[in-house]
Tab-separated table of N, CA and C in Angstrom:
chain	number	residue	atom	x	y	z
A	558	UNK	N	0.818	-1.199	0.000
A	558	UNK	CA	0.000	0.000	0.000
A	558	UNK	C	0.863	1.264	0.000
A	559	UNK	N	2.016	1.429	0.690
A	559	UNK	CA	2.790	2.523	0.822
A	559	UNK	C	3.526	2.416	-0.522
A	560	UNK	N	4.289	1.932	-1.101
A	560	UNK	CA	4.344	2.053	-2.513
A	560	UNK	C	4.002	2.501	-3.584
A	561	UNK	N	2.328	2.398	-3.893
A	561	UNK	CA	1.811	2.853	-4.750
A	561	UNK	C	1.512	4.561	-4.569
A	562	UNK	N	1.225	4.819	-3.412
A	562	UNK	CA	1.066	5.976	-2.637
A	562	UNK	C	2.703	7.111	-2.643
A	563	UNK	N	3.807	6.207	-2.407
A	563	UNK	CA	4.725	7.048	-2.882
A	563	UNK	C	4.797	7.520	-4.034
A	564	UNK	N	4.579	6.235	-5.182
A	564	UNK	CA	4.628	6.683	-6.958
A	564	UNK	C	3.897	7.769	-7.594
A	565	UNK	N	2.662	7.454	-6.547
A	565	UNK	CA	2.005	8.931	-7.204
A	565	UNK	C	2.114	10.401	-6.179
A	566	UNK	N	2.874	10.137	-5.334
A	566	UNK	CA	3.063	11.212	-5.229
A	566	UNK	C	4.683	12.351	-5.834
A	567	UNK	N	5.596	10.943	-6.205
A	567	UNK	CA	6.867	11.575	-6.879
A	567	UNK	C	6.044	11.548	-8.279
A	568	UNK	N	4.878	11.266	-8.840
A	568	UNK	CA	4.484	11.561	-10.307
A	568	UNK	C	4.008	12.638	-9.944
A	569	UNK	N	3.112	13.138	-9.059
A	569	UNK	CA	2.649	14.646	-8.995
A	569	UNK	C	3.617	15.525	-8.838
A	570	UNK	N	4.424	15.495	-7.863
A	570	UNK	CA	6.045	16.478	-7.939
A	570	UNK	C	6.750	16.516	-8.865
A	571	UNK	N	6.729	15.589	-10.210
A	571	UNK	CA	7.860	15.838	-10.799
A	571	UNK	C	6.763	16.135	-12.282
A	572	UNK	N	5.429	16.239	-12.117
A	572	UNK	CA	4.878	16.847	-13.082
A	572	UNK	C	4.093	18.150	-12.896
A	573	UNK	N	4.746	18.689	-11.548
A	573	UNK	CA	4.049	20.424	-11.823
A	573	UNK	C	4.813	21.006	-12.749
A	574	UNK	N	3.858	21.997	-13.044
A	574	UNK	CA	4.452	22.954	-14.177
A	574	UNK	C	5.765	24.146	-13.188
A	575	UNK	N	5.291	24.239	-11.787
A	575	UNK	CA	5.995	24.918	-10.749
A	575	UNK	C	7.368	24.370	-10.222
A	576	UNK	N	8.635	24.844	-10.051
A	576	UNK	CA	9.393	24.325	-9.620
A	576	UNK	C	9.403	23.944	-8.153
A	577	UNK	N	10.121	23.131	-7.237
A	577	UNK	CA	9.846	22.992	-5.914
A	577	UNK	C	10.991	23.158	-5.570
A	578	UNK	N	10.847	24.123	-4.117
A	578	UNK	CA	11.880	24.446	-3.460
A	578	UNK	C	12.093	24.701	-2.081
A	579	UNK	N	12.468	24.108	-1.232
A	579	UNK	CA	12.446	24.149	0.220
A	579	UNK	C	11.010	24.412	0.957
A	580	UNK	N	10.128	23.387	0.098
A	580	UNK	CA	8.573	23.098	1.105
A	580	UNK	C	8.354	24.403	0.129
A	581	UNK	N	8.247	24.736	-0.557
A	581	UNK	CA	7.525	26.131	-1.269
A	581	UNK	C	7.520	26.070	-2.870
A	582	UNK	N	7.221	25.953	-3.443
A	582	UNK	CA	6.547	25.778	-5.080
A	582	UNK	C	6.713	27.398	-5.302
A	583	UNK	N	7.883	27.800	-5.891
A	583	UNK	CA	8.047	28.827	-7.027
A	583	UNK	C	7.749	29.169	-8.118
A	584	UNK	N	6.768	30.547	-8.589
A	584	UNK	CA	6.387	30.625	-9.469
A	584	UNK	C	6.951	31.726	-10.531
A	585	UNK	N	7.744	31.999	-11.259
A	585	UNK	CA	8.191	32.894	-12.049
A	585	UNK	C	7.568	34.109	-12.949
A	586	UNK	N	8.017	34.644	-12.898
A	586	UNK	CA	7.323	35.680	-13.677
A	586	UNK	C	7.334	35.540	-15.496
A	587	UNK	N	6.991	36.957	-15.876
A	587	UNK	CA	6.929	36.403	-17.636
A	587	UNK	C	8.475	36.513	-17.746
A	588	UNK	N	8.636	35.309	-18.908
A	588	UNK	CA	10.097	35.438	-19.559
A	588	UNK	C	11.483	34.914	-18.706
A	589	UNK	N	11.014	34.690	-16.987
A	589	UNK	CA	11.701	34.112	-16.049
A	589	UNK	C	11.820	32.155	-16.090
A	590	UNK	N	12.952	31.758	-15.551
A	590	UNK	CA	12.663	30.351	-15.216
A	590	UNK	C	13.459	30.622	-13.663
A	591	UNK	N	13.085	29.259	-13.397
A	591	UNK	CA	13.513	28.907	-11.935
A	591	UNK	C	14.967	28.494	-12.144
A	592	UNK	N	15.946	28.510	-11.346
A	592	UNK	CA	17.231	27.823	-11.234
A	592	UNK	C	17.555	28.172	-10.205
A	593	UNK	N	18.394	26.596	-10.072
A	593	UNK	CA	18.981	26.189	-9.078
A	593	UNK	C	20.218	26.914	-8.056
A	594	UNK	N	20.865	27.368	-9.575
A	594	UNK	CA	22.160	27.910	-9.137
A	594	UNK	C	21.915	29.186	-10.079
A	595	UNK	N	21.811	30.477	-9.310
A	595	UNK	CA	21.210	31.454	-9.552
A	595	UNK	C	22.508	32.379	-10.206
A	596	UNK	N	22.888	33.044	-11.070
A	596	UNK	CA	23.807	33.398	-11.253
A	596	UNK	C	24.204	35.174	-11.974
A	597	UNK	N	24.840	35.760	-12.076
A	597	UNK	CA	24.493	37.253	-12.711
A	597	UNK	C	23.378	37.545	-13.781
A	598	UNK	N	22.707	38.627	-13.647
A	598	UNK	CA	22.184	39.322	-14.476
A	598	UNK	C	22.114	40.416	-15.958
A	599	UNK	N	22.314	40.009	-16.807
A	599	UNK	CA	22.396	41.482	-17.369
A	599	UNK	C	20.928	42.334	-17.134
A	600	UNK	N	21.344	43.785	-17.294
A	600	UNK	CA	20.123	44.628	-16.984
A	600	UNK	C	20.313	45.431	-18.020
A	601	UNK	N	19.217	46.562	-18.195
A	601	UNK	CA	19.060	47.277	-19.329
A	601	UNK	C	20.207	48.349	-20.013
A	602	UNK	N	21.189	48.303	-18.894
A	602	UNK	CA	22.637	49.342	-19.298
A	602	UNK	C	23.769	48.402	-19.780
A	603	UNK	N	23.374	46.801	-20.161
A	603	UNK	CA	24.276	45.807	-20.668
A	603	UNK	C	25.638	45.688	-19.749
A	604	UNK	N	25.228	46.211	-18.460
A	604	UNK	CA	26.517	46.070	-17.460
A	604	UNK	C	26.083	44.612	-16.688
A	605	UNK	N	26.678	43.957	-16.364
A	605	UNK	CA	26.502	42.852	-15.770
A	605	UNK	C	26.164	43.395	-13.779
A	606	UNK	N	25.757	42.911	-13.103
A	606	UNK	CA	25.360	43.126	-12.290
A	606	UNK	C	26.365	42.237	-11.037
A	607	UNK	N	27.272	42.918	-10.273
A	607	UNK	CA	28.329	42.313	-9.825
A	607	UNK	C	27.888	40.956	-9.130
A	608	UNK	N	28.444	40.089	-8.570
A	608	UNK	CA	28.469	39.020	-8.093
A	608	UNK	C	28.880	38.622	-7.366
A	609	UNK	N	28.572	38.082	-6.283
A	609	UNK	CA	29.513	37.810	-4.930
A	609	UNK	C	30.269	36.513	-4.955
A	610	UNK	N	28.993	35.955	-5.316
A	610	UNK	CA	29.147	34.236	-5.706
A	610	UNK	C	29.154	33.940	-6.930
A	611	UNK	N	29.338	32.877	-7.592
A	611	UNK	CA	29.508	32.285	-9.012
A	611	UNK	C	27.939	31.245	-8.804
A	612	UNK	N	27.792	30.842	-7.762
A	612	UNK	CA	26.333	30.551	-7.711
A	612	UNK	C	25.701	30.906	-6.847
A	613	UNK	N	24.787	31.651	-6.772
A	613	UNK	CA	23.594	32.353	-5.560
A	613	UNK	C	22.827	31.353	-5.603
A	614	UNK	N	21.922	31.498	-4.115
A	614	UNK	CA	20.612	30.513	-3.860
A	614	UNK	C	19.820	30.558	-4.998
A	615	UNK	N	18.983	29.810	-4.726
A	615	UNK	CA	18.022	29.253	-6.423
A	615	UNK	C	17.039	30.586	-6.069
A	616	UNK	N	17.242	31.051	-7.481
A	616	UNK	CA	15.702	31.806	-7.060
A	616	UNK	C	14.916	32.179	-8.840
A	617	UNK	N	14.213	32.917	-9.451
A	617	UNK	CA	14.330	33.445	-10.959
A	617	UNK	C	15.084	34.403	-11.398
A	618	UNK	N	15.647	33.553	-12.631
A	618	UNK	CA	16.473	34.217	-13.375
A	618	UNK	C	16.019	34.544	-14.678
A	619	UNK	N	16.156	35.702	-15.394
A	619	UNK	CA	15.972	35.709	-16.729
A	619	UNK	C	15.582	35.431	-17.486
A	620	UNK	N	15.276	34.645	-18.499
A	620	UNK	CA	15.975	33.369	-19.570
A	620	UNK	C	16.512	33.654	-20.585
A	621	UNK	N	17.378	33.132	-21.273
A	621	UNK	CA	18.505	33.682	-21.925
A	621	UNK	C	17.713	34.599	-23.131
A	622	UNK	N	18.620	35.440	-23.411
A	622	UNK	CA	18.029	36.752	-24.388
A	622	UNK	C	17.325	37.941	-23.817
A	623	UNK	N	17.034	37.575	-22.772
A	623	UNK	CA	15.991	38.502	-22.057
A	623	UNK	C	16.768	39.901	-20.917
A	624	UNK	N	17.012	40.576	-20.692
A	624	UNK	CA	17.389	41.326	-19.765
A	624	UNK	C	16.393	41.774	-18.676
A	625	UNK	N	17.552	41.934	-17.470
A	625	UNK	CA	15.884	42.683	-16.005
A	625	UNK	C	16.015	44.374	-16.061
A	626	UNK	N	14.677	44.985	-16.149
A	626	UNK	CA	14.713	45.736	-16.092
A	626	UNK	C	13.297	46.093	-15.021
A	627	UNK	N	13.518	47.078	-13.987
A	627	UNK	CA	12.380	47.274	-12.673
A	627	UNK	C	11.913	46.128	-12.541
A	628	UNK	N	12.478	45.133	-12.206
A	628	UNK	CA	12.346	44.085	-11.776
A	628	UNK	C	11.405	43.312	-13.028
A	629	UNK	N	11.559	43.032	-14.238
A	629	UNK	CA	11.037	43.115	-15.388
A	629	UNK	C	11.633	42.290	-16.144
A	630	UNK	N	12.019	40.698	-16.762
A	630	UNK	CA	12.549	40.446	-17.901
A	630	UNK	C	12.413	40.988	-18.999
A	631	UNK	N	13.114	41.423	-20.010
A	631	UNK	CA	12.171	42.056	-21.330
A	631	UNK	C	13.502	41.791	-22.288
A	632	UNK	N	12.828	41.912	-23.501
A	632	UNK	CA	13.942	42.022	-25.203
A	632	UNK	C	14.899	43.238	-24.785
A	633	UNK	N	16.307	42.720	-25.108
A	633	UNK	CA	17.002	43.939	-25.098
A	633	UNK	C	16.388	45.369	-25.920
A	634	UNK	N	16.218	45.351	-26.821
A	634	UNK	CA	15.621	46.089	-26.987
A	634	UNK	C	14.190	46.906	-26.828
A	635	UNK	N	13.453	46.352	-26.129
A	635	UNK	CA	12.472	46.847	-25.429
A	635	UNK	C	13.038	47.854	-24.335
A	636	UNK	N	14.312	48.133	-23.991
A	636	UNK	CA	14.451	48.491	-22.878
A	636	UNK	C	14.879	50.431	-23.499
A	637	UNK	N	14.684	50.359	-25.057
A	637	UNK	CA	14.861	51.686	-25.197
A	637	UNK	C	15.480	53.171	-24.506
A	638	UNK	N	16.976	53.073	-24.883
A	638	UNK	CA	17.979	54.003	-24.889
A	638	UNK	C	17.995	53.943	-22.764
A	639	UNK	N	17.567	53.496	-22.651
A	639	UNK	CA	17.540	53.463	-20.948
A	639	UNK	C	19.157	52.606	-20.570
């Protein structure tokens, strides 16, 4: 009985659309994904955003092509002369 009861519950965890993270289900914003190993930013002045670590705690990042702007992923160029 405990068996079958585990399977579906690692099939429900490993088929949310939400990532899981320390008892809390993260949800991203537009143009964001979740990762693990959280790492620099570019932002809308194409300066990289310094770094303490080479990997920060998991949290949303970006996704590639995209820059943050007011807390905002967007097309580099959306971010107009800013």
């Amino acid at each position: 009985m405990f068996f079958p009861v585990l399977i579906s519950c690692a099939i429900l965890c490993l088929a949310s659309p939400y990532p899981y993270y320390g008892g809390q289900t993260r949800q991203c914003g537009a143009n964001e994904e979740w990762v693990q190993c959280y790492t620099c930013e570019e932002d809308c002045q194409k300066h990289y955003i310094p770094c303490i670590s080479s990997c920060l705690p998991a949290n949303c990042m970006c996704k590639q092509g995209f820059v943050r702007y007011r807390g905002q992923c967007l097309p580099p160029d959306a971010c107009g002369g800013n």
